Amino acid sequence: MDVAVCFLLGVLFAVQGLKVKFSRYNQSSLNSNSSGPMNAVDGNVLSSSITKNGANEFWWGEFDRPHKISSMFVVVGKGKQRIFVSYGKTDRPSHMCAEIVTPLGYDFINMNVTCNQALEGNTVTVRRVGNGSLVLNEIIPIECLENTHSFSCISCPPNCINGCSAVDGTCNDCKKGQFGRMCHRDCHHVCSDGTCDRNEGRCSQENVIIAVVFSLCLVFIVVSVIGFLIKR
């Protein structure tokens, strides 16, 4: 347990993004074996915030200002938990960062979570699904800087323009002459406008120009032949 947790903490400290701190926190109920919701944000993964054994128990923490969260470091106990980011407590699917299921036979799971999409808000809510006690050892939200992505806040691919997805690094657009999800492939042909189809690498613009030029050449040939025949 200690080795796994230490390894993940080492990875966490290598992250380039902002480790967002909570200014307030609370939980739906308090188990007598826990000193309260602050245990989930005290930097000690061996202490835990524990609710009573109930239905859909939850923990929530509030930032001092809004942040755009794309990933988190989480240590959580048994069961299925869902993590949300929004303005205020919520359980709306559109605000869900991720769902975590602790494998059978394990008392807890520690993991680096990448959200399904970057979510903006001032509150993180962790909800246990169904009956049981919510056990939350630690949660650290990560806000990546602009033009970075994934849990470690890696720089966007070099051929991206207008940034990339904070979740998986997919380029919003490509530099001229490049295509593909990460803009890492060269266009198949030299296109007239220096670009090509984002997915296939074809030059749709070039094809139109070639067709027009070919048609004009064909018209010129036909007119020339007709003129020659008339003169005869």
Coordinates of N, CA and C in Angstrom, one line a residue:
M1 N 0.8 -1.2 0.0 CA 0.0 0.0 0.0 C 0.9 1.3 0.0
D2 N 1.9 1.3 0.9 CA 2.7 2.5 1.0 C 3.5 2.8 -0.2
V3 N 4.0 1.7 -0.9 CA 4.8 1.9 -2.1 C 3.9 2.4 -3.2
A4 N 2.7 1.9 -3.4 CA 1.8 2.4 -4.5 C 1.4 3.8 -4.2
V5 N 1.1 4.2 -3.0 CA 0.7 5.5 -2.7 C 1.9 6.5 -2.9
C6 N 3.0 6.1 -2.5 CA 4.2 7.0 -2.6 C 4.5 7.2 -4.1
F7 N 4.4 6.1 -4.9 CA 4.6 6.3 -6.3 C 3.7 7.3 -7.0
L8 N 2.4 7.2 -6.6 CA 1.4 8.1 -7.2 C 1.6 9.5 -6.7
L9 N 2.0 9.6 -5.5 CA 2.3 11.0 -5.0 C 3.5 11.6 -5.7
G10 N 4.5 10.7 -6.0 CA 5.7 11.2 -6.8 C 5.3 11.7 -8.1
V11 N 4.3 10.9 -8.8 CA 3.8 11.4 -10.1 C 3.1 12.7 -10.0
L12 N 2.3 12.8 -8.9 CA 1.5 14.0 -8.6 C 2.4 15.2 -8.5
F13 N 3.5 15.1 -7.8 CA 4.4 16.3 -7.6 C 5.1 16.7 -8.9
A14 N 5.2 15.7 -9.8 CA 5.8 16.0 -11.1 C 4.8 16.8 -12.1
V15 N 3.6 16.8 -11.7 CA 2.6 17.5 -12.6 C 2.9 19.0 -12.7
Q16 N 2.7 19.5 -13.9 CA 3.1 20.9 -14.1 C 1.9 21.8 -13.9
G17 N 0.7 21.3 -13.7 CA -0.5 22.2 -13.6 C -0.7 22.7 -12.2
L18 N -1.7 23.4 -12.0 CA -2.1 24.0 -10.7 C -2.8 23.0 -9.8
K19 N -2.3 22.7 -8.6 CA -3.0 21.8 -7.7 C -3.9 22.7 -6.9
V20 N -5.2 22.6 -7.2 CA -6.2 23.6 -6.7 C -6.6 23.2 -5.2
K21 N -6.5 24.2 -4.4 CA -6.9 23.9 -2.9 C -8.3 24.4 -2.7
F22 N -8.9 23.7 -1.7 CA -10.3 24.0 -1.2 C -10.2 25.0 -0.1
S23 N -11.2 25.9 -0.1 CA -11.3 26.9 1.0 C -12.4 26.5 2.0
R24 N -13.3 25.7 1.5 CA -14.4 25.1 2.4 C -14.7 23.7 2.0
Y25 N -15.2 22.9 2.9 CA -15.5 21.5 2.6 C -16.5 21.0 3.7
N26 N -17.3 20.0 3.3 CA -18.3 19.4 4.2 C -18.7 18.1 3.7
Q27 N -19.5 17.4 4.4 CA -20.0 16.1 3.9 C -21.4 15.9 4.4
S28 N -22.1 14.9 3.8 CA -23.6 14.7 4.1 C -23.8 14.2 5.5
S29 N -22.9 13.4 6.1 CA -23.0 13.0 7.5 C -21.6 12.6 8.0
L30 N -21.5 12.4 9.3 CA -20.2 12.2 9.9 C -20.2 10.9 10.7
N31 N -19.3 10.0 10.3 CA -19.1 8.7 11.0 C -18.2 9.0 12.2
S32 N -18.6 8.3 13.3 CA -17.9 8.6 14.6 C -16.4 8.2 14.5
N33 N -16.0 7.4 13.5 CA -14.6 7.1 13.4 C -13.7 8.1 12.6
S34 N -14.4 9.1 12.1 CA -13.7 10.1 11.3 C -13.7 11.5 12.0
S35 N -12.6 12.2 11.9 CA -12.6 13.6 12.5 C -13.2 14.6 11.6
G36 N -13.7 14.2 10.4 CA -14.4 15.2 9.5 C -14.0 15.3 8.1
P37 N -14.6 16.2 7.3 CA -14.3 16.3 5.9 C -12.9 16.8 5.6
M38 N -12.2 17.5 6.6 CA -10.9 18.0 6.3 C -9.9 16.9 6.1
N39 N -10.2 15.6 6.5 CA -9.3 14.5 6.2 C -9.1 14.2 4.8
A40 N -10.0 14.6 3.9 CA -9.9 14.4 2.5 C -8.9 15.4 1.8
V41 N -8.5 16.4 2.5 CA -7.7 17.5 1.9 C -6.5 17.8 2.8
D42 N -6.1 16.9 3.7 CA -5.0 17.2 4.6 C -3.6 16.8 4.2
G43 N -3.6 16.2 3.0 CA -2.3 15.8 2.4 C -1.8 14.5 3.0
N44 N -2.6 13.8 3.8 CA -2.3 12.5 4.4 C -3.3 11.5 3.8
V45 N -2.7 10.6 2.9 CA -3.6 9.6 2.2 C -4.0 8.5 3.1
L46 N -3.5 8.4 4.3 CA -3.8 7.4 5.3 C -5.0 7.8 6.2
S47 N -5.3 9.1 6.2 CA -6.5 9.5 7.0 C -7.6 9.6 6.0
S48 N -8.9 9.6 6.5 CA -10.0 9.6 5.6 C -11.2 10.3 6.2
S49 N -12.0 10.9 5.3 CA -13.3 11.5 5.6 C -14.3 10.4 5.4
I50 N -15.1 10.1 6.4 CA -16.0 8.9 6.4 C -17.4 9.4 6.8
T51 N -18.4 9.1 5.9 CA -19.8 9.4 6.2 C -20.4 8.2 7.0
K52 N -21.6 8.4 7.4 CA -22.4 7.3 8.0 C -22.8 6.3 6.9
N53 N -23.3 5.2 7.2 CA -23.7 4.2 6.3 C -25.1 4.6 5.8
G54 N -25.3 5.2 4.7 CA -26.6 5.7 4.2 C -26.7 5.5 2.7
A55 N -27.7 6.2 2.1 CA -27.9 6.2 0.7 C -27.4 7.4 0.0
N56 N -26.6 7.2 -1.0 CA -26.0 8.3 -1.8 C -25.3 9.4 -1.0
E57 N -24.5 8.9 -0.1 CA -23.7 9.8 0.8 C -22.7 10.6 -0.1
F58 N -22.4 11.8 0.3 CA -21.5 12.7 -0.5 C -20.6 13.5 0.4
W59 N -19.5 14.0 -0.3 CA -18.5 15.0 0.2 C -18.4 16.1 -0.8
W60 N -18.3 17.3 -0.3 CA -18.1 18.4 -1.3 C -17.0 19.4 -0.8
G61 N -16.3 20.0 -1.7 CA -15.3 21.0 -1.4 C -15.5 22.2 -2.3
E62 N -15.2 23.4 -1.8 CA -15.4 24.6 -2.6 C -14.1 25.4 -2.7
F63 N -13.8 25.9 -3.9 CA -12.7 26.8 -4.1 C -13.0 28.2 -3.8
D64 N -11.9 29.0 -3.7 CA -12.2 30.4 -3.4 C -12.5 31.2 -4.7
R65 N -12.3 30.6 -5.8 CA -12.7 31.1 -7.1 C -12.9 30.0 -8.1
P66 N -13.6 30.3 -9.3 CA -13.8 29.2 -10.3 C -12.5 28.7 -10.9
H67 N -12.4 27.4 -11.2 CA -11.3 26.8 -11.9 C -11.8 25.9 -13.0
K68 N -11.0 25.6 -14.0 CA -11.3 24.7 -15.0 C -10.5 23.4 -14.8
I69 N -11.2 22.4 -14.3 CA -10.6 21.2 -13.8 C -10.6 20.1 -14.9
S70 N -9.4 19.5 -15.2 CA -9.4 18.5 -16.2 C -8.9 17.1 -15.7
S71 N -8.4 17.1 -14.4 CA -7.9 15.9 -13.8 C -7.9 16.0 -12.3
M72 N -7.7 14.8 -11.6 CA -7.6 14.8 -10.2 C -6.8 13.6 -9.7
F73 N -6.2 13.8 -8.5 CA -5.6 12.7 -7.8 C -6.6 12.3 -6.7
V74 N -7.0 11.0 -6.7 CA -8.0 10.6 -5.7 C -7.6 9.3 -5.0
V75 N -7.9 9.2 -3.7 CA -7.8 8.0 -3.0 C -9.1 7.8 -2.3
V76 N -9.9 6.7 -2.7 CA -11.2 6.6 -2.2 C -11.5 5.1 -1.8
G77 N -12.5 4.9 -0.9 CA -12.7 3.6 -0.4 C -13.6 2.7 -1.3
K78 N -14.3 1.7 -0.6 CA -15.0 0.7 -1.4 C -16.3 1.4 -2.1
G79 N -16.7 0.6 -3.1 CA -18.0 1.0 -3.8 C -17.7 1.8 -5.1
K80 N -18.8 2.4 -5.5 CA -18.8 3.2 -6.8 C -19.0 4.6 -6.4
Q81 N -18.1 5.5 -6.9 CA -18.2 6.9 -6.6 C -18.2 7.7 -7.9
R82 N -18.9 8.8 -7.9 CA -18.9 9.7 -9.1 C -18.4 11.1 -8.6
I83 N -17.6 11.7 -9.4 CA -17.0 13.0 -9.1 C -17.5 14.0 -10.0
F84 N -18.0 15.2 -9.5 CA -18.6 16.2 -10.3 C -17.9 17.6 -10.0
V85 N -17.9 18.4 -11.0 CA -17.3 19.8 -10.9 C -18.4 20.7 -11.4
S86 N -18.8 21.7 -10.6 CA -19.8 22.6 -11.1 C -19.8 23.9 -10.1
Y87 N -20.8 24.7 -10.3 CA -21.0 25.8 -9.4 C -22.0 25.4 -8.4
G88 N -21.5 24.9 -7.2 CA -22.4 24.4 -6.2 C -22.5 22.8 -6.3
K89 N -23.0 22.2 -5.3 CA -23.2 20.7 -5.2 C -24.1 20.3 -6.4
T90 N -23.8 19.1 -7.0 CA -24.7 18.6 -8.1 C -24.5 17.1 -8.2
D91 N -25.4 16.6 -9.0 CA -25.3 15.2 -9.4 C -25.7 15.1 -10.9
R92 N -25.7 16.2 -11.6 CA -26.1 16.2 -13.0 C -25.0 15.5 -13.9
P93 N -25.4 14.6 -14.8 CA -24.5 13.9 -15.6 C -23.6 14.8 -16.4
S94 N -24.1 16.0 -16.9 CA -23.3 16.9 -17.7 C -22.1 17.5 -16.9
H95 N -22.1 17.4 -15.6 CA -21.1 17.9 -14.8 C -20.2 16.8 -14.2
M96 N -20.3 15.6 -14.6 CA -19.5 14.5 -14.1 C -18.2 14.4 -14.7
C97 N -17.2 14.5 -13.8 CA -15.8 14.3 -14.3 C -15.5 12.9 -14.6
A98 N -15.8 12.0 -13.6 CA -15.4 10.6 -13.8 C -16.2 9.7 -12.8
E99 N -16.2 8.4 -13.1 CA -16.8 7.4 -12.2 C -15.7 6.5 -11.8
I100 N -15.6 6.2 -10.5 CA -14.6 5.3 -10.0 C -15.2 4.1 -9.3
V101 N -14.8 2.9 -9.6 CA -15.3 1.7 -9.0 C -14.1 1.0 -8.3
T102 N -14.1 0.8 -7.0 CA -13.1 0.1 -6.3 C -13.3 -1.4 -6.6
P103 N -12.2 -2.1 -7.1 CA -12.4 -3.5 -7.3 C -12.7 -4.3 -6.1
L104 N -13.5 -5.4 -6.3 CA -13.8 -6.3 -5.2 C -12.6 -6.8 -4.5
G105 N -12.6 -6.9 -3.2 CA -11.5 -7.4 -2.4 C -10.5 -6.3 -2.0
Y106 N -10.7 -5.0 -2.5 CA -9.8 -3.9 -2.1 C -10.6 -3.0 -1.2
D107 N -9.9 -2.5 -0.2 CA -10.5 -1.5 0.7 C -10.5 -0.1 0.2
F108 N -9.6 0.2 -0.8 CA -9.6 1.5 -1.4 C -8.9 1.4 -2.7
I109 N -8.9 2.5 -3.5 CA -8.2 2.6 -4.7 C -7.6 4.0 -4.8
N110 N -6.4 4.1 -5.3 CA -5.7 5.4 -5.5 C -5.4 5.5 -7.0
M111 N -5.8 6.6 -7.6 CA -5.6 6.7 -9.0 C -5.5 8.2 -9.5
N112 N -4.9 8.4 -10.6 CA -4.9 9.7 -11.3 C -6.1 9.6 -12.3
V113 N -7.1 10.5 -12.1 CA -8.3 10.5 -12.9 C -8.2 11.7 -13.9
T114 N -8.5 11.4 -15.1 CA -8.6 12.4 -16.2 C -10.1 12.5 -16.5
C115 N -10.7 13.7 -16.4 CA -12.1 13.9 -16.6 C -12.5 13.6 -18.0
N116 N -13.8 13.3 -18.2 CA -14.3 13.0 -19.5 C -14.2 14.3 -20.4
Q117 N -14.2 15.4 -19.7 CA -14.1 16.7 -20.4 C -13.6 17.7 -19.3
A118 N -13.0 18.8 -19.7 CA -12.6 19.8 -18.8 C -13.8 20.5 -18.3
L119 N -14.0 20.7 -16.9 CA -15.2 21.2 -16.3 C -14.9 22.4 -15.5
E120 N -15.7 23.5 -15.7 CA -15.4 24.7 -14.9 C -16.4 24.8 -13.8
G121 N -15.9 25.3 -12.7 CA -16.8 25.5 -11.5 C -16.0 25.9 -10.3
N122 N -16.7 26.0 -9.2 CA -16.1 26.4 -7.9 C -16.3 25.3 -6.8
T123 N -16.9 24.2 -7.2 CA -17.2 23.1 -6.3 C -16.9 21.7 -6.9
V124 N -16.3 20.9 -6.1 CA -16.2 19.4 -6.4 C -17.0 18.6 -5.5
T125 N -17.9 17.7 -6.0 CA -18.7 16.9 -5.3 C -18.4 15.4 -5.5
V126 N -18.1 14.7 -4.5 CA -17.9 13.2 -4.6 C -19.1 12.5 -4.0
R127 N -19.8 11.7 -4.8 CA -21.0 11.0 -4.4 C -20.8 9.5 -4.5
R128 N -21.2 8.8 -3.4 CA -21.2 7.3 -3.5 C -22.5 6.9 -4.1
V129 N -22.5 6.0 -5.0 CA -23.7 5.5 -5.7 C -24.3 4.4 -4.9
G130 N -25.6 4.5 -4.5 CA -26.3 3.5 -3.8 C -26.0 3.6 -2.3
N131 N -26.2 2.4 -1.6 CA -26.1 2.4 -0.1 C -24.7 2.1 0.3
G132 N -24.3 2.7 1.5 CA -23.0 2.4 2.0 C -22.4 3.7 2.5
S133 N -21.2 3.6 3.0 CA -20.4 4.7 3.6 C -19.4 5.3 2.6
L134 N -19.4 6.6 2.4 CA -18.4 7.2 1.5 C -17.1 7.4 2.3
V135 N -16.0 6.8 1.8 CA -14.7 6.9 2.4 C -13.8 7.6 1.4
L136 N -13.4 8.8 1.8 CA -12.6 9.6 0.9 C -11.3 10.0 1.6
N137 N -10.2 9.4 1.2 CA -8.9 9.6 1.9 C -8.2 10.9 1.4
E138 N -8.3 11.2 0.1 CA -7.6 12.4 -0.4 C -8.2 12.7 -1.8
I139 N -8.3 14.0 -2.1 CA -8.7 14.5 -3.4 C -8.0 15.8 -3.7
I140 N -7.3 15.8 -4.9 CA -6.5 17.0 -5.3 C -6.9 17.3 -6.7
P141 N -7.7 18.3 -7.0 CA -8.0 18.7 -8.4 C -6.8 19.3 -9.0
I142 N -6.7 19.1 -10.4 CA -5.6 19.7 -11.1 C -6.2 20.6 -12.2
E143 N -5.7 21.8 -12.3 CA -6.1 22.7 -13.4 C -4.8 22.9 -14.3
C144 N -4.9 22.4 -15.5 CA -3.8 22.6 -16.4 C -3.7 24.0 -17.0
L145 N -2.5 24.5 -17.3 CA -2.3 25.8 -17.9 C -2.8 25.7 -19.3
E146 N -2.9 26.9 -19.9 CA -3.4 27.0 -21.3 C -2.3 26.2 -22.2
N147 N -2.8 25.6 -23.3 CA -2.0 24.8 -24.2 C -1.3 23.6 -23.6
T148 N -1.9 23.0 -22.6 CA -1.4 21.8 -22.0 C -2.5 20.8 -21.9
H149 N -2.2 19.5 -21.6 CA -3.3 18.6 -21.6 C -3.0 17.4 -20.7
S150 N -4.0 16.5 -20.4 CA -3.9 15.3 -19.7 C -3.5 15.5 -18.2
F151 N -3.4 14.4 -17.4 CA -3.2 14.5 -16.0 C -1.9 15.3 -15.7
S152 N -0.8 15.0 -16.5 CA 0.5 15.6 -16.2 C 0.6 17.0 -16.8
C153 N -0.4 17.5 -17.5 CA -0.4 18.8 -18.1 C 0.8 18.9 -19.1
I154 N 0.8 18.0 -20.0 CA 1.8 17.9 -21.1 C 1.5 19.0 -22.1
S155 N 2.5 19.6 -22.7 CA 2.3 20.6 -23.7 C 1.6 20.1 -24.9
C156 N 0.7 20.9 -25.5 CA 0.0 20.5 -26.7 C 1.0 20.1 -27.8
P157 N 0.6 19.2 -28.7 CA 1.5 18.8 -29.9 C 2.0 20.0 -30.6
P158 N 3.2 20.0 -31.1 CA 3.8 21.2 -31.7 C 3.1 21.7 -32.9
N159 N 2.4 20.9 -33.7 CA 1.8 21.3 -34.9 C 0.3 21.8 -34.7
C160 N -0.1 21.9 -33.4 CA -1.4 22.4 -33.1 C -1.5 23.9 -33.3
I161 N -2.6 24.4 -33.7 CA -2.9 25.9 -33.6 C -4.2 26.0 -32.9
N162 N -4.3 27.1 -32.2 CA -5.5 27.4 -31.4 C -5.7 26.4 -30.2
G163 N -4.5 25.9 -29.7 CA -4.6 25.0 -28.6 C -5.0 23.6 -28.9
C164 N -5.3 22.8 -27.8 CA -5.7 21.4 -27.9 C -6.7 21.1 -26.7
S165 N -7.3 19.9 -26.8 CA -8.2 19.5 -25.8 C -7.4 19.3 -24.5
A166 N -7.9 19.8 -23.4 CA -7.2 19.7 -22.1 C -7.3 18.2 -21.6
V167 N -8.2 17.4 -22.1 CA -8.4 16.1 -21.7 C -7.4 15.1 -22.4
D168 N -7.4 15.1 -23.7 CA -6.5 14.1 -24.4 C -5.5 14.7 -25.4
G169 N -5.5 16.0 -25.5 CA -4.5 16.6 -26.4 C -4.8 16.7 -27.8
T170 N -6.1 16.4 -28.2 CA -6.5 16.5 -29.6 C -6.4 18.0 -30.0
C171 N -5.7 18.2 -31.2 CA -5.5 19.6 -31.6 C -6.9 20.2 -32.0
N172 N -7.1 21.5 -31.7 CA -8.2 22.2 -32.2 C -8.2 22.5 -33.7
D173 N -6.9 22.7 -34.2 CA -6.7 22.9 -35.6 C -5.2 22.6 -35.9
C174 N -4.9 22.4 -37.2 CA -3.5 22.1 -37.5 C -2.8 23.2 -38.3
K175 N -1.5 23.2 -38.2 CA -0.7 24.1 -39.0 C -0.8 23.6 -40.5
K176 N -0.5 24.5 -41.4 CA -0.6 24.2 -42.8 C 0.4 23.0 -43.1
G177 N -0.2 22.1 -43.9 CA 0.6 21.0 -44.4 C 0.6 19.8 -43.4
Q178 N -0.2 19.9 -42.3 CA -0.3 18.8 -41.4 C -1.8 18.3 -41.2
F179 N -2.0 17.1 -40.8 CA -3.3 16.6 -40.5 C -3.2 15.5 -39.5
G180 N -4.4 15.0 -39.0 CA -4.5 13.9 -38.0 C -4.9 14.5 -36.7
R181 N -5.3 13.6 -35.7 CA -5.8 14.1 -34.4 C -4.8 15.0 -33.7
M182 N -3.5 14.6 -33.8 CA -2.5 15.4 -33.1 C -1.7 16.2 -34.1
C183 N -2.2 16.3 -35.4 CA -1.6 17.1 -36.4 C -0.1 16.6 -36.6
H184 N 0.1 15.3 -36.6 CA 1.5 14.8 -36.6 C 1.8 14.2 -38.0
R185 N 0.9 14.2 -38.9 CA 1.1 13.6 -40.3 C 1.2 14.7 -41.3
D186 N 2.0 14.5 -42.3 CA 2.1 15.4 -43.4 C 1.0 15.2 -44.4
C187 N 0.5 16.3 -45.0 CA -0.5 16.2 -46.1 C 0.0 15.3 -47.2
H188 N -0.9 14.5 -47.9 CA -0.4 13.6 -48.9 C 0.1 14.4 -50.2
H189 N -0.5 15.6 -50.4 CA -0.1 16.3 -51.6 C 0.2 17.8 -51.2
V190 N 0.8 18.5 -52.1 CA 1.1 19.9 -51.8 C -0.2 20.6 -52.3
C191 N -1.0 21.1 -51.4 CA -2.3 21.7 -51.7 C -2.1 23.2 -52.0
S192 N -3.0 23.7 -52.8 CA -2.9 25.1 -53.3 C -2.9 26.1 -52.1
D193 N -3.7 25.8 -51.1 CA -3.8 26.7 -50.0 C -2.9 26.2 -48.8
G194 N -2.1 25.2 -49.0 CA -1.2 24.7 -48.0 C -1.8 23.9 -46.9
T195 N -3.1 23.6 -47.1 CA -3.8 22.8 -46.1 C -4.4 21.5 -46.7
C196 N -4.9 20.6 -45.9 CA -5.6 19.4 -46.4 C -6.7 19.0 -45.5
D197 N -7.5 18.0 -45.9 CA -8.5 17.5 -45.0 C -8.0 17.0 -43.7
R198 N -8.6 17.5 -42.6 CA -8.1 17.2 -41.2 C -8.0 15.7 -41.0
N199 N -8.9 14.9 -41.4 CA -8.9 13.5 -41.1 C -8.2 12.6 -42.1
E200 N -8.4 12.9 -43.4 CA -7.8 12.0 -44.5 C -6.5 12.5 -45.1
G201 N -6.3 13.8 -45.0 CA -5.0 14.4 -45.6 C -5.2 14.7 -47.1
R202 N -6.4 14.6 -47.6 CA -6.6 14.9 -49.0 C -6.8 16.4 -49.2
C203 N -6.6 16.8 -50.5 CA -6.6 18.2 -50.8 C -8.0 18.5 -51.5
S204 N -9.0 18.7 -50.8 CA -10.3 19.0 -51.5 C -10.2 20.3 -52.2
Q205 N -9.5 21.3 -51.7 CA -9.4 22.6 -52.4 C -8.6 22.4 -53.7
E206 N -7.5 21.6 -53.6 CA -6.7 21.3 -54.8 C -7.5 20.6 -55.9
N207 N -8.4 19.7 -55.5 CA -9.2 19.0 -56.5 C -10.1 19.9 -57.2
V208 N -10.7 20.9 -56.6 CA -11.6 21.8 -57.2 C -10.8 22.6 -58.2
I209 N -9.6 23.1 -57.9 CA -8.8 23.9 -58.8 C -8.4 23.1 -60.0
I210 N -8.0 21.9 -59.8 CA -7.6 21.0 -60.9 C -8.7 20.8 -61.8
A211 N -9.9 20.6 -61.3 CA -11.1 20.3 -62.1 C -11.4 21.5 -63.0
V212 N -11.3 22.7 -62.4 CA -11.6 24.0 -63.1 C -10.6 24.2 -64.2
V213 N -9.3 24.0 -63.9 CA -8.2 24.2 -64.9 C -8.4 23.2 -66.0
F214 N -8.7 21.9 -65.7 CA -8.9 20.9 -66.7 C -10.1 21.3 -67.6
S215 N -11.2 21.8 -67.0 CA -12.3 22.1 -67.8 C -12.0 23.3 -68.7
L216 N -11.3 24.3 -68.3 CA -10.9 25.4 -69.1 C -10.0 25.0 -70.3
C217 N -9.1 24.1 -70.0 CA -8.2 23.6 -71.0 C -9.0 22.8 -72.1
L218 N -10.0 22.0 -71.6 CA -10.8 21.2 -72.5 C -11.7 22.2 -73.4
V219 N -12.2 23.2 -72.8 CA -13.0 24.2 -73.6 C -12.1 24.9 -74.6
F220 N -10.9 25.2 -74.2 CA -10.0 25.9 -75.1 C -9.6 25.0 -76.3
I221 N -9.4 23.7 -76.1 CA -9.1 22.7 -77.1 C -10.3 22.6 -78.1
V222 N -11.5 22.5 -77.5 CA -12.7 22.3 -78.3 C -12.9 23.6 -79.2
V223 N -12.8 24.7 -78.6 CA -12.9 26.0 -79.4 C -11.9 26.1 -80.5
S224 N -10.7 25.7 -80.2 CA -9.6 25.8 -81.2 C -9.9 24.8 -82.4
V225 N -10.4 23.6 -82.1 CA -10.7 22.6 -83.1 C -11.8 23.1 -84.0
I226 N -12.8 23.7 -83.3 CA -14.0 24.2 -84.1 C -13.5 25.4 -85.0
G227 N -12.7 26.3 -84.5 CA -12.2 27.4 -85.3 C -11.4 26.9 -86.4
F228 N -10.6 25.9 -86.2 CA -9.8 25.3 -87.3 C -10.6 24.7 -88.4
L229 N -11.7 24.0 -88.0 CA -12.6 23.4 -89.0 C -13.4 24.4 -89.8
I230 N -13.8 25.5 -89.1 CA -14.5 26.5 -89.8 C -13.6 27.2 -90.9
K231 N -12.4 27.4 -90.5 CA -11.4 28.1 -91.5 C -11.2 27.2 -92.7
R232 N -11.3 25.9 -92.5 CA -11.1 25.0 -93.7 C -12.3 25.0 -94.6

